Amino acid sequence: MIIVMAASATAPQIDAVVGRIRAAGLSEHISRGTERTIIGAVGDERSLSADMFETMPGVERAMRVVKDYRMVSREVKPDSSVVSIRGVPIGGPQLQLIAGPGAIEDAAQLNALAGELRAQGVRLLRGGAFKPRTSPYAFQGVGEIGLEYLQQAARAHGMPMISEILDVRLLDTFLEYDVDAIQVGPRNMQNVPLLRELGCINKPVLLYRGVSATLSEWLMAAEYIAIGGNHNIVLCERGIRSFEPAARHALDISAIPLLKRETHLPVLVDPSHAGGRGWLVPPLAAAAVAAGADGLLLEVHPSPQDAWCDAEQAITPAELQALQAQLQPLAAAVGRSL
Amino acid sequence: MIIVMAASATAPQIDAVVGRIRAAGLSEHISRGTERTIIGAVGDERSLSADMFETMPGVERAMRVVKDYRMVSREVKPDSSVVSIRGVPIGGPQLQLIAGPGAIEDAAQLNALAGELRAQGVRLLRGGAFKPRTSPYAFQGVGEIGLEYLQQAARAHGMPMISEILDVRLLDTFLEYDVDAIQVGPRNMQNVPLLRELGCINKPVLLYRGVSATLSEWLMAAEYIAIGGNHNIVLCERGIRSFEPAARHALDISAIPLLKRETHLPVLVDPSHAGGRGWLVPPLAAAAVAAGADGLLLEVHPSPQDAWCDAEQAITPAELQALQAQLQPLAAAVGRSL
Amino acid sequence: MIIVMAASATAPQIDAVVGRIRAAGLSEHISRGTERTIIGAVGDERSLSADMFETMPGVERAMRVVKDYRMVSREVKPDSSVVSIRGVPIGGPQLQLIAGPGAIEDAAQLNALAGELRAQGVRLLRGGAFKPRTSPYAFQGVGEIGLEYLQQAARAHGMPMISEILDVRLLDTFLEYDVDAIQVGPRNMQNVPLLRELGCINKPVLLYRGVSATLSEWLMAAEYIAIGGNHNIVLCERGIRSFEPAARHALDISAIPLLKRETHLPVLVDPSHAGGRGWLVPPLAAAAVAAGADGLLLEVHPSPQDAWCDAEQAITPAELQALQAQLQPLAAAVGRSL
Amino acid sequence: MIIVMAASATAPQIDAVVGRIRAAGLSEHISRGTERTIIGAVGDERSLSADMFETMPGVERAMRVVKDYRMVSREVKPDSSVVSIRGVPIGGPQLQLIAGPGAIEDAAQLNALAGELRAQGVRLLRGGAFKPRTSPYAFQGVGEIGLEYLQQAARAHGMPMISEILDVRLLDTFLEYDVDAIQVGPRNMQNVPLLRELGCINKPVLLYRGVSATLSEWLMAAEYIAIGGNHNIVLCERGIRSFEPAARHALDISAIPLLKRETHLPVLVDPSHAGGRGWLVPPLAAAAVAAGADGLLLEVHPSPQDAWCDAEQAITPAELQALQAQLQPLAAAVGRSL
């Protein structure tokens, strides 16, 4: 912690800051500059907060030196983590596509789609049983039966399955259906009770970024899961809220290299939700692979215009196949396989 | 729903759009302009979504005409609602201050503070037992015991009590302690399972705006509560995320008149969380009252610099008294009393 | 300047940083903490930049301690400045309204409007001769003749006149027409050649905030004018770009107290441009006065719906009169007169 | 133009809207829906503005159907434009790198750098003579002499040269030095007098996006140049302002495909300014190429840590060479050459 005193700070005010540092069990280091006195708190600054000092007279501001996240930081664990979803590695040299419908509709349709995806080489199946919707009048998902359909389709085709949880009370249900990776969507990124519960299981968690979360806040949310003991965390960038009305959200492409520097966790990108338009998926997917993403989450539907929700952003299996052909050489160009 | 066809749209493409409108049970109204053909869907547009049309060939874009929220809209209920929190009216001519510590620390301190607040004329007591924190290493609140302290202090001084809920599983606990109004914070604004449960009780709900929620998304969150049958909803503006680093968030002062036009629900402002600095509270509080807010939520602590969390934004009881003196004539100037 | 070394920084890397500090004529102050070594540069840090250090191996980040602006800062000049526009003081106990049409249309209309404004007690007249427009197809203002109309109307009614400059090459023209205060709009806030020229004259400058300018960037723009020798600078807040589509921009009400703390310059608010709707002007104007603004800029047009531009945001002279009646007690409540 | 009437609109209010449409020379088309009456204005809507209607009683909102830009739109010119900078094509199958120092320092250094760049196959040289800086105390560029150095270096190595203009009064100087493409930076994107002058010459213009400009505003700025007769316009994306502090700006990768759909103009990306860090340049450059950019603008300096400005974001010639090797297969993967 560095405390910058105001130009007008008096000696007693400086002494008071020093007193507070010592009271917290740290020692001070004072630097009297030309225009400002700066006080460093030497010791474990996690027992301090900027607030403790910024409310004291004569203090201009206080700044943390060490970041708040530890277990998810690359400083603590320099090697990149590989998270296994029922044997499929996320974060290694092989890029992973996680595909499936935004909302599960019926068993036969999902099963047929899973077969098509598997035949194309897609290794992971995702489908939404519970849908987070802005409007209470919008379709909210088929519910628990969707997990049953998903399980059938996934097991039939030997694909691990992924689904989004909205309600902490349904975690047991997700475990009963043996969902292989549990997705936490943007609206729940800071749902602390849910994060805590997910820290107590050992299923992989796909943690989406909130639409206006800073990278630091996002990593702190991951830290909530990690301190519970579950280190199987995969991050998923899906666009941030901006002033630009032309796309649903702005895919934050810089987040990929920035995260790769800060954390050892794998980073996926969801170009379907970011752009919100099917035709934007290929260029955004290509950009994500080129920038170093470990894989993609893609909404695929046999007939997007008939989809029960998010029709605009889904692509067809045929479009996915074309996309895979396009991504192949890009993956190779960045030293990855698809 | 208005569907704008692309300049290059063909007759069969227009026919397909018409077919889809009819299939949904509405009728079409076609306007062939100089540069574009525009198709209106006549009937209840809530059975349509823009997605249904924007994925069709030849369609440039589709726009809703009617807003999604109904029960909370002023169009449906033109008169302003007054929500009673255990007899204290929110939304009437009298402005309400809801005050108390960000985090409850101990029983004696809270009781003393409640006494001071009551003596100053504050009618509503708020205290946090469960704290939503970005960092898992930050103080998370004293927990359930805090509700007990709050109940004792509130009942001792005849003040209704308000506290924030983080976990849907604790709603029964909140009801057991007879919390008079339940606060939903910004991180939970779109926690749909929680909103649904709150729709099934009849306690007032204080619904905070998410830090990057549009007004429309916020009103849709309120609608989730209202459709469950609970109409005792109070909105609370607390700043939006912006690019400006000087304040924690940007208090969206325009939200007050914009909401007043759109919804009949009362609107409060929380200047403590918006600005994140105690010294910013008075000017922001004054602005909120002048712009038409129905009351304020204020963090008050006997000794902010010793507070266990959010020290920077709390004010002291003495500062609150000074603030009340300052707000008095402002309230009168806008035809309200304090 | 404080330089935080990475946890892994080596002794030679620390030495290199020290070498660079000394080379710039400052001295170092080293604090070896538990997790990080922190180096302070003692001396005039304005000869340093964060870049100089952040590109060096072993450096995690470098932070300025002193702000970049000096002449406009309250630290340098603790007393609030009062800027006189042809004898009308901006920044004193009297709040000022600056009113007039967004775009000047014709001489008679402007003259009549000026008479009405003057009769209502408005002391300053503004009118746009040159209009900055997003679209080249939109009305761009009547041009130089507008300054002539403005001069006639202003002088006829004894009101100082204010108009916006778009083109640095027209500054002489503005001086010829003896425009009493020159407005720099949001699009030109960082038009450095223009700011430099305005630093060389002694007419007051009304410097609007760019729609996404931080307060610091805005004050630096003011500093460009001040270092030229012109200290007659008035700041004008007019809303920042946000994700919210309901208002044109988000009036940044917190900017008023934040600026008042940082700078001695007067601060005005333009509620017409911020909200972009006539009906939003009264609540935003009231909020601005309550929060401590030194005055308001208001678009007033005899018949807004016939205005040649920005029709939506103008109010009528009758609405202005009602607004003045509403602002009167608010001004008194904050210790000002109107 | 579509005018949506309020639910409560009366027949005379509807008649008034119709009257206004007819007065502007268009005809109306009325659709009476279940909840709203919608009026379409048939004819050239460019003679109408939303303001004209939204100020009328009974009108809820008015929406344009046709976009404001014409000459730069793909609707008007479906084929992609190729802009030649002294014979080097921007927008064709060959991707172009435009490289050079952020700020020109001296003739020998620039000449040596140009030689190195040319030897690496870079075809276009950029260097800043006039630097737009937030702070008046920061280095503002060497000035006109910089254009002389640039000309010498560019001509010596047979590279077209590009430099940024800040001051409209210096356009003649730029033409005297025969600068081959003139860059307009983000701060000047809406400097209308400058855009107008650039519309009157035939040199290519590199139009940067303002840090908070929407794509529509940016294309309107390009339209200002195009209507003057200069169609040699190249767009350059360089990141938008966001709430995320970790990168300088958020590179808006979605802007590339969105622009490619809306306009026929070539689109470049500047990863140096977007990320603001040298180590972010390679992943962002790769993403830009993968997403379909027509080329890159890169800050290259022989010794970034000694650069007179923007040290942090420059890369060395050696790093550029490594980047080119990395981009080669990516370009091939998207069907382009480097």
Coordinates of C-alpha atoms in Angstrom, one line a residue, chain D residues 6-180:
Chain D
A6 CA -48.5 7.6 -28.2
A7 CA -51.3 5.2 -27.1
S8 CA -53.2 8.3 -26.0
A9 CA -52.8 10.3 -29.2
T10 CA -55.9 12.0 -30.5
A11 CA -57.2 12.3 -34.1
P12 CA -56.2 16.0 -34.3
Q13 CA -52.7 15.1 -33.2
I14 CA -52.5 12.5 -35.9
D15 CA -53.8 15.0 -38.4
A16 CA -51.1 17.5 -37.4
V17 CA -48.4 14.9 -38.1
V18 CA -49.9 14.2 -41.4
G19 CA -50.0 17.9 -42.2
R20 CA -46.4 18.3 -41.4
I21 CA -45.4 15.3 -43.6
R22 CA -47.3 16.8 -46.5
A23 CA -45.9 20.2 -45.9
A24 CA -42.4 18.7 -46.5
G25 CA -43.5 17.3 -49.8
L26 CA -44.0 13.7 -48.7
S27 CA -47.1 11.6 -48.4
E28 CA -48.3 9.7 -45.4
H29 CA -49.2 6.0 -44.9
I30 CA -51.2 5.3 -41.7
S31 CA -51.3 2.0 -39.9
R32 CA -53.7 1.8 -37.0
G33 CA -52.5 -1.0 -34.8
T34 CA -54.0 -2.6 -31.7
E35 CA -52.0 -0.4 -29.3
R36 CA -50.5 2.3 -31.4
T37 CA -51.0 4.3 -34.6
I38 CA -48.0 4.3 -36.8
I39 CA -47.5 6.8 -39.6
G40 CA -45.0 6.3 -42.4
A41 CA -43.7 9.3 -44.4
V42 CA -43.3 8.2 -48.0
G43 CA -40.8 10.1 -50.1
D44 CA -37.3 11.4 -49.6
E45 CA -37.0 11.3 -45.8
R46 CA -33.8 13.4 -45.9
S47 CA -35.9 16.5 -45.9
L48 CA -37.3 15.4 -42.5
S49 CA -35.8 15.1 -39.1
A50 CA -37.0 13.1 -36.1
D51 CA -37.0 16.4 -34.1
M52 CA -39.7 17.8 -36.4
F53 CA -42.1 15.2 -35.1
E54 CA -40.9 14.3 -31.6
T55 CA -41.7 17.8 -30.4
M56 CA -45.3 17.5 -31.6
P57 CA -48.0 16.5 -29.1
G58 CA -49.1 12.9 -29.2
V59 CA -45.9 11.6 -30.8
E60 CA -44.0 9.0 -28.9
R61 CA -41.0 8.7 -31.2
A62 CA -39.9 9.1 -34.8
M63 CA -37.3 6.9 -36.5
R64 CA -35.4 7.3 -39.7
V65 CA -35.5 4.3 -42.0
V66 CA -32.7 5.2 -44.4
K67 CA -29.2 5.8 -43.1
D68 CA -27.7 9.3 -43.4
Y69 CA -24.5 8.3 -45.3
R70 CA -24.8 7.8 -49.0
M71 CA -21.5 8.2 -50.9
V72 CA -19.5 6.0 -48.5
S73 CA -22.2 3.4 -48.2
R74 CA -22.0 0.0 -49.8
E75 CA -25.6 0.3 -50.8
V76 CA -24.6 3.1 -53.2
K77 CA -21.4 1.4 -54.3
P78 CA -21.5 -2.4 -53.7
D79 CA -17.8 -3.0 -54.8
S80 CA -15.0 -2.5 -52.3
S81 CA -12.9 0.5 -53.0
V82 CA -9.2 0.3 -53.4
V83 CA -7.3 3.5 -52.5
S84 CA -3.9 4.0 -54.0
I85 CA -1.3 5.8 -51.9
R86 CA 1.2 6.7 -54.5
G87 CA 0.7 3.4 -56.2
V88 CA 0.4 1.2 -53.2
P89 CA -3.1 -0.2 -53.1
I90 CA -5.1 -0.2 -49.8
G91 CA -8.1 -2.5 -49.9
G92 CA -7.0 -5.1 -52.4
P93 CA -5.9 -8.7 -51.8
Q94 CA -2.5 -7.5 -50.5
L95 CA -2.5 -6.4 -46.9
Q96 CA -0.5 -3.2 -46.2
L97 CA 1.6 -2.4 -43.2
I98 CA 2.1 1.3 -42.5
A99 CA 5.0 1.6 -40.1
G100 CA 7.2 4.3 -38.6
P101 CA 7.9 6.2 -35.4
G102 CA 5.1 7.8 -33.4
A103 CA 7.2 11.0 -33.3
I104 CA 9.9 11.8 -35.8
E105 CA 13.1 12.7 -33.9
D106 CA 15.9 13.3 -36.3
A107 CA 16.7 12.8 -40.0
A108 CA 19.4 10.2 -39.6
Q109 CA 17.4 8.0 -37.3
L110 CA 14.3 8.1 -39.5
N111 CA 16.3 7.4 -42.6
A112 CA 17.9 4.4 -41.0
L113 CA 14.6 3.1 -39.8
A114 CA 13.0 3.6 -43.2
G115 CA 15.8 1.5 -44.7
E116 CA 15.2 -1.2 -42.3
L117 CA 11.5 -1.2 -42.8
R118 CA 11.9 -1.2 -46.6
A119 CA 14.3 -4.1 -46.4
Q120 CA 11.6 -6.0 -44.4
G121 CA 9.1 -5.4 -47.2
V122 CA 7.1 -2.7 -45.5
R123 CA 5.8 -0.5 -48.3
L124 CA 4.5 2.6 -46.5
L125 CA 6.2 4.9 -44.1
R126 CA 4.5 7.0 -41.4
G127 CA 6.0 9.4 -39.0
G128 CA 4.5 12.1 -36.8
A129 CA 5.8 15.7 -37.2
F130 CA 3.0 17.3 -35.2
K131 CA 1.8 15.3 -32.2
P132 CA -1.6 15.7 -30.6
R133 CA -1.0 15.5 -26.9
T134 CA -3.4 15.5 -23.9
S135 CA -0.9 17.6 -22.0
P136 CA 0.5 20.9 -23.1
Y137 CA 3.7 20.0 -21.2
A138 CA 4.2 16.8 -23.3
F139 CA 6.4 16.8 -26.4
Q140 CA 4.4 18.2 -29.3
G141 CA 6.5 16.9 -32.2
V142 CA 9.4 18.5 -34.0
G143 CA 7.1 20.4 -36.3
E144 CA 7.5 21.2 -39.9
I145 CA 11.1 20.0 -40.1
G146 CA 9.7 16.6 -39.4
L147 CA 7.9 16.6 -42.7
E148 CA 11.2 17.4 -44.4
Y149 CA 12.9 14.5 -42.7
L150 CA 10.0 12.3 -43.6
Q151 CA 10.1 13.3 -47.2
Q152 CA 13.9 12.6 -47.4
A153 CA 13.6 9.2 -45.8
A154 CA 10.5 8.2 -47.8
R155 CA 11.9 9.3 -51.1
A156 CA 15.3 7.8 -50.4
H157 CA 13.7 4.4 -49.9
G158 CA 10.9 4.7 -52.5
M159 CA 8.1 4.5 -49.8
P160 CA 5.0 6.7 -49.9
M161 CA 4.8 8.8 -46.8
I162 CA 2.0 9.4 -44.4
S163 CA 1.7 12.0 -41.6
E164 CA -1.0 13.3 -39.3
I165 CA -2.4 16.8 -39.7
L166 CA -3.6 18.7 -36.6
D167 CA -4.1 22.2 -37.9
V168 CA -6.2 23.0 -41.0
R169 CA -3.9 26.0 -41.6
L170 CA -1.1 23.6 -42.3
L171 CA -2.7 21.7 -45.1
D172 CA -0.8 23.7 -47.7
T173 CA 2.4 22.8 -46.0
F174 CA 1.5 19.1 -46.1
L175 CA 0.8 19.5 -49.8
E176 CA 4.2 21.3 -50.4
Y177 CA 6.0 18.4 -48.8
D178 CA 3.9 16.2 -51.0
V179 CA 2.7 14.0 -48.1
D180 CA 1.2 11.0 -49.9

